[in-house]
Amino acid sequence: MTTDIHTGPGSSGRNAPLIEVRDLVTSFSTEAGRIKAIEGVGFIVRKGRILGIVGESGCGKSVTALSIMRLLPKPSGVIERGEIRLRGQDIAQLPVEGMNHIRGRQISMIFQEPMTALNPVHKIGRQLREVFDIHRSDLSKAQARTACIELLQKVGIPDPESRMDEYVHQISGGMRQRVMIAMALAGKPDILIADEPTTALDVTIQAQILQLILDLQAETGMAVIFITHDLGVIAEMCDDVLVMYAGKVAESASVKDLFSTPKHPYTQGLLRSIPTLDSRRKTILPVIDGMVPSLFDLPAGCRFQNRCPRAMPICETEPPPLYRVGSGHAVSCYLYDNIKDESAGG
Amino acid sequence: MKVENKALSPLLTVKNLKMHFPVRGGVFRRLRAKVFAVDDVSFSVPHGKTLGLVGESGCGKTTVGRCILKLYKPTAGKVVFNDRNVLSLQHEALRESRKDMQIIFQDPFESLNARHTIQEILEEPFIIHKIGNKNQRVARVRELLDRVGLPRNSLMRFPHEFSGGQRQRIGIARAIALHPKLIICDEPVSALDVSIQSQVLNLMLELQETLGLTYLFIAHDLAVVKHISDRIAVMYLGKIVEMSDADSIYEKPFHPYTRALISAIPIPDPFRKADKIVLRGDVPSPINPPPGCHFHTRCPYALDRCRVEPPGLKDAPGTSGEQHLVACIRAGEI
């Protein structure tokens, strides 16, 4: 039912996708029954590209990341359907042992709150060395220590040698996130998933960490999946972007296309409603009325219909498929039904 | 009552406010050190206007707000509200003055009693201040719901049944219940989703207009602060480093910290890739702030003088009459 916009010429060969997610459905069991946290999510990330996933709380952006990492809470979270192709190999249903070879080496992840992701009772050096013990068992103890120090230096930690012997609570939030990034990069992964890595940080520290991720990405050529709620961060960091709403992809495009010609009424409303430094002070901001529907009580049809200024009768009955509206630009909205046929050919 | 000089005297004046928290330790709980959370802060807010207070975590912006309400007892300084020094008020007089000054918190969930219905939460201010009988109170609560855009059937529900944005509306309804003059807004939209943020900002602008409210708007998001404020003060490690009307602080910032803060905001426009000023290092601890200018450890323009001599908050070059104040000895030349 969903049109896959990404397949076509170029999906094989030297620019083959590093990761390709297709029609992913992840559900959770709750006291009130099973709910689908994401439904039909699909995207492609190629080498050296940064894909942003943006959306509000509960839209499924983190669940998408955890599904790829196969780190869904057990037993409640289950990948019901879909493929997660890593260099062609589907890892959606791979057993845990298989994932151990993939996590850290092929895909790594950093989290929003480094304090909870790091172990408070072990020294930083020990936590970092553990990564080398697992992925680079060929290194001697001394070599591993040197590698750790080099890595800390690379992520911009001053005086890395003495930091090795400190505990997590002794360093600042920005430094903790740097340690997390160092750990994630230790296994030289092809793909880094960053789940709101700067949301808990102050703006000036956020600027440092974003710059660090960009520098490391340019240096290693890894692909990055960057999850955030901040469209400003998307604009500054990413090449491509996926806008999610209530568990589904609303729009996917290159960053430039998304910001210059947003197609989905949700994306349009979102972009209009953010106050910027250029907007006129003390004026009423354009808003998206209403709220995101609960995942327990989703409407039939389009999930944005109750807030959409351009909703039509069909939006209430049938969920809209993804329409291709340009090269690499797709939108899940019936407003673009009529142009489907023209653009599919070109 | 005393309206005659309303236009002249500001509603709120904070003078040389200091809040030093003691750090105690050891067997005898001896004073080990002091946290210089707020260190000599002065500003005023005219009737019906909004002062935005921005800065990063630990800069003391929240502490300033709490001192004004006398939720903390400041170490030194004066808070003059409605021509009375709040800090010298006691008991009944203090309670009476709090009718006129209210606060909205960042996390509406933690600031609403989870075991009370919305009816009970919104009725409480009237009960505390012995206003009206039961029927009048219920009628006022209904009015409040309408005013902040919540459905009438909210009354018998509990805070957990509402979304973040709705809870913040409840927090706002509670704050405006007694017709206050001043509302301290402590990061009121930081915890909300983007599409909900603008709804709540609009509500606050509307209420300011219709009720003549004065806001002290505390936040770390400069774009949000600029949108709602008339004047903005930037804080760093317990001190105001720059203060000016909201437009000129963005158009012509003098302090290197203000410039770095503005430049650090991610702009939702991929076609405008400006050169960023990325500050090095972290904010130092307010327990032992660096001598001289507190910002010198991260300042790209610091001179030897900056390391010893604290800069005062002075008129920026080319301005006068405290229109645009800046605390930097190199303001204008850098």
mmCIF file of N, CA, C and O in Angstrom, chain B residues 231-290:
data_model
loop_
_atom_site.group_PDB
_atom_site.id
_atom_site.type_symbol
_atom_site.label_atom_id
_atom_site.label_comp_id
_atom_site.label_asym_id
_atom_site.label_seq_id
_atom_site.Cartn_x
_atom_site.Cartn_y
_atom_site.Cartn_z
ATOM 1 N N ARG B 231 12.092 43.690 27.215
ATOM 2 C CA ARG B 231 13.470 43.939 27.574
ATOM 3 C C ARG B 231 14.077 42.608 27.983
ATOM 4 O O ARG B 231 13.369 41.709 28.449
ATOM 5 N N ILE B 232 15.385 42.458 27.786
ATOM 6 C CA ILE B 232 16.021 41.178 28.082
ATOM 7 C C ILE B 232 17.282 41.401 28.898
ATOM 8 O O ILE B 232 18.064 42.321 28.622
ATOM 9 N N ALA B 233 17.450 40.561 29.928
ATOM 10 C CA ALA B 233 18.694 40.564 30.692
ATOM 11 C C ALA B 233 19.371 39.212 30.506
ATOM 12 O O ALA B 233 18.730 38.171 30.623
ATOM 13 N N VAL B 234 20.654 39.225 30.178
ATOM 14 C CA VAL B 234 21.409 37.982 30.001
ATOM 15 C C VAL B 234 22.247 37.761 31.258
ATOM 16 O O VAL B 234 22.982 38.653 31.685
ATOM 17 N N MET B 235 22.106 36.578 31.847
ATOM 18 C CA MET B 235 22.863 36.284 33.066
ATOM 19 C C MET B 235 23.954 35.260 32.816
ATOM 20 O O MET B 235 23.809 34.354 31.999
ATOM 21 N N TYR B 236 25.065 35.425 33.527
ATOM 22 C CA TYR B 236 26.140 34.440 33.474
ATOM 23 C C TYR B 236 26.733 34.339 34.868
ATOM 24 O O TYR B 236 27.146 35.345 35.446
ATOM 25 N N LEU B 237 26.748 33.178 35.433
ATOM 26 C CA LEU B 237 27.306 32.922 36.760
ATOM 27 C C LEU B 237 26.870 33.948 37.815
ATOM 28 O O LEU B 237 27.703 34.541 38.495
ATOM 29 N N GLY B 238 25.571 34.135 37.930
ATOM 30 C CA GLY B 238 25.057 34.955 39.015
ATOM 31 C C GLY B 238 24.994 36.444 38.746
ATOM 32 O O GLY B 238 24.534 37.204 39.591
ATOM 33 N N LYS B 239 25.484 36.875 37.601
ATOM 34 C CA LYS B 239 25.481 38.310 37.305
ATOM 35 C C LYS B 239 24.797 38.603 35.971
ATOM 36 O O LYS B 239 24.823 37.762 35.071
ATOM 37 N N ILE B 240 24.234 39.809 35.883
ATOM 38 C CA ILE B 240 23.723 40.243 34.586
ATOM 39 C C ILE B 240 24.900 40.766 33.775
ATOM 40 O O ILE B 240 25.655 41.616 34.254
ATOM 41 N N VAL B 241 25.106 40.237 32.581
ATOM 42 C CA VAL B 241 26.229 40.700 31.765
ATOM 43 C C VAL B 241 25.787 41.677 30.691
ATOM 44 O O VAL B 241 26.585 42.453 30.185
ATOM 45 N N GLU B 242 24.491 41.630 30.337
ATOM 46 C CA GLU B 242 23.999 42.582 29.348
ATOM 47 C C GLU B 242 22.495 42.728 29.509
ATOM 48 O O GLU B 242 21.802 41.752 29.782
ATOM 49 N N MET B 243 22.002 43.953 29.356
ATOM 50 C CA MET B 243 20.558 44.177 29.481
ATOM 51 C C MET B 243 20.161 45.303 28.533
ATOM 52 O O MET B 243 20.800 46.346 28.504
ATOM 53 N N SER B 244 19.111 45.035 27.766
ATOM 54 C CA SER B 244 18.703 46.027 26.774
ATOM 55 C C SER B 244 17.296 45.706 26.294
ATOM 56 O O SER B 244 16.735 44.681 26.670
ATOM 57 N N ASP B 245 16.733 46.576 25.462
ATOM 58 C CA ASP B 245 15.441 46.211 24.891
ATOM 59 C C ASP B 245 15.639 45.038 23.935
ATOM 60 O O ASP B 245 16.717 44.835 23.397
ATOM 61 N N ALA B 246 14.569 44.240 23.776
ATOM 62 C CA ALA B 246 14.702 42.924 23.165
ATOM 63 C C ALA B 246 15.254 42.969 21.744
ATOM 64 O O ALA B 246 16.025 42.101 21.346
ATOM 65 N N ASP B 247 14.874 43.972 20.970
ATOM 66 C CA ASP B 247 15.350 43.997 19.587
ATOM 67 C C ASP B 247 16.838 44.321 19.509
ATOM 68 O O ASP B 247 17.582 43.667 18.790
ATOM 69 N N SER B 248 17.264 45.339 20.267
ATOM 70 C CA SER B 248 18.655 45.750 20.074
ATOM 71 C C SER B 248 19.644 44.752 20.663
ATOM 72 O O SER B 248 20.786 44.678 20.228
ATOM 73 N N ILE B 249 19.207 43.956 21.637
ATOM 74 C CA ILE B 249 20.154 42.977 22.167
ATOM 75 C C ILE B 249 20.474 41.916 21.100
ATOM 76 O O ILE B 249 21.560 41.335 21.092
ATOM 77 N N TYR B 250 19.541 41.690 20.196
ATOM 78 C CA TYR B 250 19.815 40.740 19.110
ATOM 79 C C TYR B 250 20.498 41.407 17.928
ATOM 80 O O TYR B 250 21.326 40.815 17.267
ATOM 81 N N GLU B 251 20.074 42.655 17.695
ATOM 82 C CA GLU B 251 20.656 43.334 16.538
ATOM 83 C C GLU B 251 22.068 43.798 16.823
ATOM 84 O O GLU B 251 22.935 43.757 15.956
ATOM 85 N N LYS B 252 22.302 44.261 18.063
ATOM 86 C CA LYS B 252 23.624 44.777 18.358
ATOM 87 C C LYS B 252 24.099 44.313 19.743
ATOM 88 O O LYS B 252 24.184 45.117 20.668
ATOM 89 N N PRO B 253 24.375 43.032 19.886
ATOM 90 C CA PRO B 253 24.864 42.571 21.185
ATOM 91 C C PRO B 253 26.305 43.034 21.393
ATOM 92 O O PRO B 253 27.110 42.996 20.463
ATOM 93 N N PHE B 254 26.620 43.502 22.612
ATOM 94 C CA PHE B 254 27.978 43.962 22.888
ATOM 95 C C PHE B 254 28.813 42.895 23.595
ATOM 96 O O PHE B 254 29.997 42.762 23.345
ATOM 97 N N HIS B 255 28.185 42.162 24.504
ATOM 98 C CA HIS B 255 28.967 41.226 25.301
ATOM 99 C C HIS B 255 29.307 39.968 24.493
ATOM 100 O O HIS B 255 28.444 39.418 23.816
ATOM 101 N N PRO B 256 30.566 39.514 24.586
ATOM 102 C CA PRO B 256 30.932 38.310 23.832
ATOM 103 C C PRO B 256 30.094 37.087 24.225
ATOM 104 O O PRO B 256 29.848 36.211 23.378
ATOM 105 N N TYR B 257 29.625 37.032 25.465
ATOM 106 C CA TYR B 257 28.788 35.897 25.859
ATOM 107 C C TYR B 257 27.430 35.965 25.166
ATOM 108 O O TYR B 257 26.936 34.959 24.655
ATOM 109 N N THR B 258 26.831 37.156 25.147
ATOM 110 C CA THR B 258 25.544 37.318 24.459
ATOM 111 C C THR B 258 25.686 36.913 22.994
ATOM 112 O O THR B 258 24.837 36.216 22.440
ATOM 113 N N ARG B 259 26.786 37.355 22.383
ATOM 114 C CA ARG B 259 27.008 37.006 20.970
ATOM 115 C C ARG B 259 27.097 35.498 20.779
ATOM 116 O O ARG B 259 26.525 34.947 19.846
ATOM 117 N N ALA B 260 27.836 34.843 21.680
ATOM 118 C CA ALA B 260 27.991 33.389 21.560
ATOM 119 C C ALA B 260 26.653 32.688 21.762
ATOM 120 O O ALA B 260 26.314 31.746 21.041
ATOM 121 N N LEU B 261 25.857 33.166 22.727
ATOM 122 C CA LEU B 261 24.542 32.571 22.980
ATOM 123 C C LEU B 261 23.660 32.679 21.749
ATOM 124 O O LEU B 261 23.005 31.717 21.351
ATOM 125 N N ILE B 262 23.627 33.863 21.153
ATOM 126 C CA ILE B 262 22.786 34.066 19.976
ATOM 127 C C ILE B 262 23.271 33.193 18.837
ATOM 128 O O ILE B 262 22.488 32.543 18.146
ATOM 129 N N SER B 263 24.582 33.144 18.670
ATOM 130 C CA SER B 263 25.125 32.376 17.559
ATOM 131 C C SER B 263 24.933 30.870 17.748
ATOM 132 O O SER B 263 24.915 30.115 16.785
ATOM 133 N N ALA B 264 24.769 30.440 19.001
ATOM 134 C CA ALA B 264 24.628 28.996 19.264
ATOM 135 C C ALA B 264 23.226 28.474 18.976
ATOM 136 O O ALA B 264 23.029 27.272 18.869
ATOM 137 N N ILE B 265 22.249 29.372 18.834
ATOM 138 C CA ILE B 265 20.885 28.896 18.581
ATOM 139 C C ILE B 265 20.808 28.265 17.197
ATOM 140 O O ILE B 265 21.115 28.917 16.208
ATOM 141 N N PRO B 266 20.390 27.008 17.115
ATOM 142 C CA PRO B 266 20.237 26.404 15.789
ATOM 143 C C PRO B 266 19.096 27.084 15.031
ATOM 144 O O PRO B 266 18.006 27.218 15.556
ATOM 145 N N ILE B 267 19.383 27.536 13.830
ATOM 146 C CA ILE B 267 18.386 28.275 13.053
ATOM 147 C C ILE B 267 17.676 27.329 12.086
ATOM 148 O O ILE B 267 18.340 26.636 11.314
ATOM 149 N N PRO B 268 16.341 27.289 12.120
ATOM 150 C CA PRO B 268 15.624 26.383 11.226
ATOM 151 C C PRO B 268 15.619 26.896 9.786
ATOM 152 O O PRO B 268 14.585 27.165 9.218
ATOM 153 N N ASP B 269 16.785 27.056 9.217
ATOM 154 C CA ASP B 269 16.905 27.517 7.843
ATOM 155 C C ASP B 269 18.219 27.006 7.250
ATOM 156 O O ASP B 269 19.284 27.556 7.519
ATOM 157 N N PRO B 270 18.137 25.924 6.461
ATOM 158 C CA PRO B 270 19.366 25.298 5.965
ATOM 159 C C PRO B 270 20.130 26.163 4.971
ATOM 160 O O PRO B 270 21.270 25.877 4.640
ATOM 161 N N PHE B 271 19.505 27.239 4.491
ATOM 162 C CA PHE B 271 20.171 28.074 3.499
ATOM 163 C C PHE B 271 21.008 29.167 4.140
ATOM 164 O O PHE B 271 21.704 29.906 3.476
ATOM 165 N N ARG B 272 20.857 29.289 5.470
ATOM 166 C CA ARG B 272 21.617 30.320 6.156
ATOM 167 C C ARG B 272 22.654 29.656 7.052
ATOM 168 O O ARG B 272 22.426 29.422 8.215
ATOM 169 N N LYS B 273 23.778 29.315 6.485
ATOM 170 C CA LYS B 273 24.819 28.662 7.278
ATOM 171 C C LYS B 273 25.792 29.727 7.750
ATOM 172 O O LYS B 273 26.762 30.049 7.084
ATOM 173 N N ALA B 274 25.471 30.333 8.892
ATOM 174 C CA ALA B 274 26.344 31.372 9.419
ATOM 175 C C ALA B 274 27.514 30.743 10.163
ATOM 176 O O ALA B 274 27.438 29.612 10.610
ATOM 177 N N ASP B 275 28.596 31.480 10.243
ATOM 178 C CA ASP B 275 29.719 31.012 11.032
ATOM 179 C C ASP B 275 29.361 31.057 12.502
ATOM 180 O O ASP B 275 28.909 32.080 12.997
ATOM 181 N N LYS B 276 29.546 29.948 13.154
ATOM 182 C CA LYS B 276 29.166 29.888 14.561
ATOM 183 C C LYS B 276 30.322 30.288 15.458
ATOM 184 O O LYS B 276 31.467 29.981 15.170
ATOM 185 N N ILE B 277 29.977 30.978 16.540
ATOM 186 C CA ILE B 277 30.969 31.179 17.583
ATOM 187 C C ILE B 277 30.800 30.002 18.534
ATOM 188 O O ILE B 277 29.771 29.897 19.195
ATOM 189 N N VAL B 278 31.747 29.079 18.533
ATOM 190 C CA VAL B 278 31.625 27.965 19.466
ATOM 191 C C VAL B 278 32.546 28.244 20.643
ATOM 192 O O VAL B 278 33.760 28.301 20.505
ATOM 193 N N LEU B 279 31.923 28.480 21.810
ATOM 194 C CA LEU B 279 32.706 28.762 23.011
ATOM 195 C C LEU B 279 33.456 27.518 23.446
ATOM 196 O O LEU B 279 32.951 26.414 23.338
ATOM 197 N N ARG B 280 34.650 27.718 23.962
ATOM 198 C CA ARG B 280 35.381 26.564 24.474
ATOM 199 C C ARG B 280 35.073 26.383 25.955
ATOM 200 O O ARG B 280 34.751 27.326 26.656
ATOM 201 N N GLY B 281 35.179 25.141 26.397
ATOM 202 C CA GLY B 281 35.074 24.869 27.824
ATOM 203 C C GLY B 281 33.656 24.919 28.364
ATOM 204 O O GLY B 281 32.693 25.126 27.633
ATOM 205 N N ASP B 282 33.561 24.690 29.676
ATOM 206 C CA ASP B 282 32.276 24.649 30.356
ATOM 207 C C ASP B 282 32.097 25.891 31.215
ATOM 208 O O ASP B 282 33.046 26.604 31.484
ATOM 209 N N VAL B 283 30.843 26.068 31.672
ATOM 210 C CA VAL B 283 30.579 27.134 32.629
ATOM 211 C C VAL B 283 31.276 26.767 33.941
ATOM 212 O O VAL B 283 31.090 25.665 34.436
ATOM 213 N N PRO B 284 32.074 27.663 34.527
ATOM 214 C CA PRO B 284 32.724 27.324 35.802
ATOM 215 C C PRO B 284 31.689 27.196 36.915
ATOM 216 O O PRO B 284 30.552 27.641 36.772
ATOM 217 N N SER B 285 32.085 26.568 38.019
ATOM 218 C CA SER B 285 31.162 26.375 39.125
ATOM 219 C C SER B 285 30.901 27.693 39.838
ATOM 220 O O SER B 285 31.813 28.477 40.077
ATOM 221 N N PRO B 286 29.625 27.946 40.217
ATOM 222 C CA PRO B 286 29.337 29.172 40.969
ATOM 223 C C PRO B 286 29.860 29.104 42.403
ATOM 224 O O PRO B 286 29.757 30.082 43.144
ATOM 225 N N ILE B 287 30.401 27.963 42.826
ATOM 226 C CA ILE B 287 30.988 27.882 44.176
ATOM 227 C C ILE B 287 32.278 28.692 44.208
ATOM 228 O O ILE B 287 32.582 29.381 45.154
ATOM 229 N N ASN B 288 33.028 28.593 43.159
ATOM 230 C CA ASN B 288 34.283 29.322 43.101
ATOM 231 C C ASN B 288 34.401 30.069 41.792
ATOM 232 O O ASN B 288 35.215 29.723 40.944
ATOM 233 N N PRO B 289 33.558 31.083 41.615
ATOM 234 C CA PRO B 289 33.599 31.751 40.318
ATOM 235 C C PRO B 289 34.975 32.364 40.074
ATOM 236 O O PRO B 289 35.630 32.789 41.022
ATOM 237 N N PRO B 290 35.421 32.378 38.826
ATOM 238 C CA PRO B 290 36.735 32.928 38.526
ATOM 239 C C PRO B 290 36.801 34.405 38.925
ATOM 240 O O PRO B 290 35.772 35.094 38.861
#
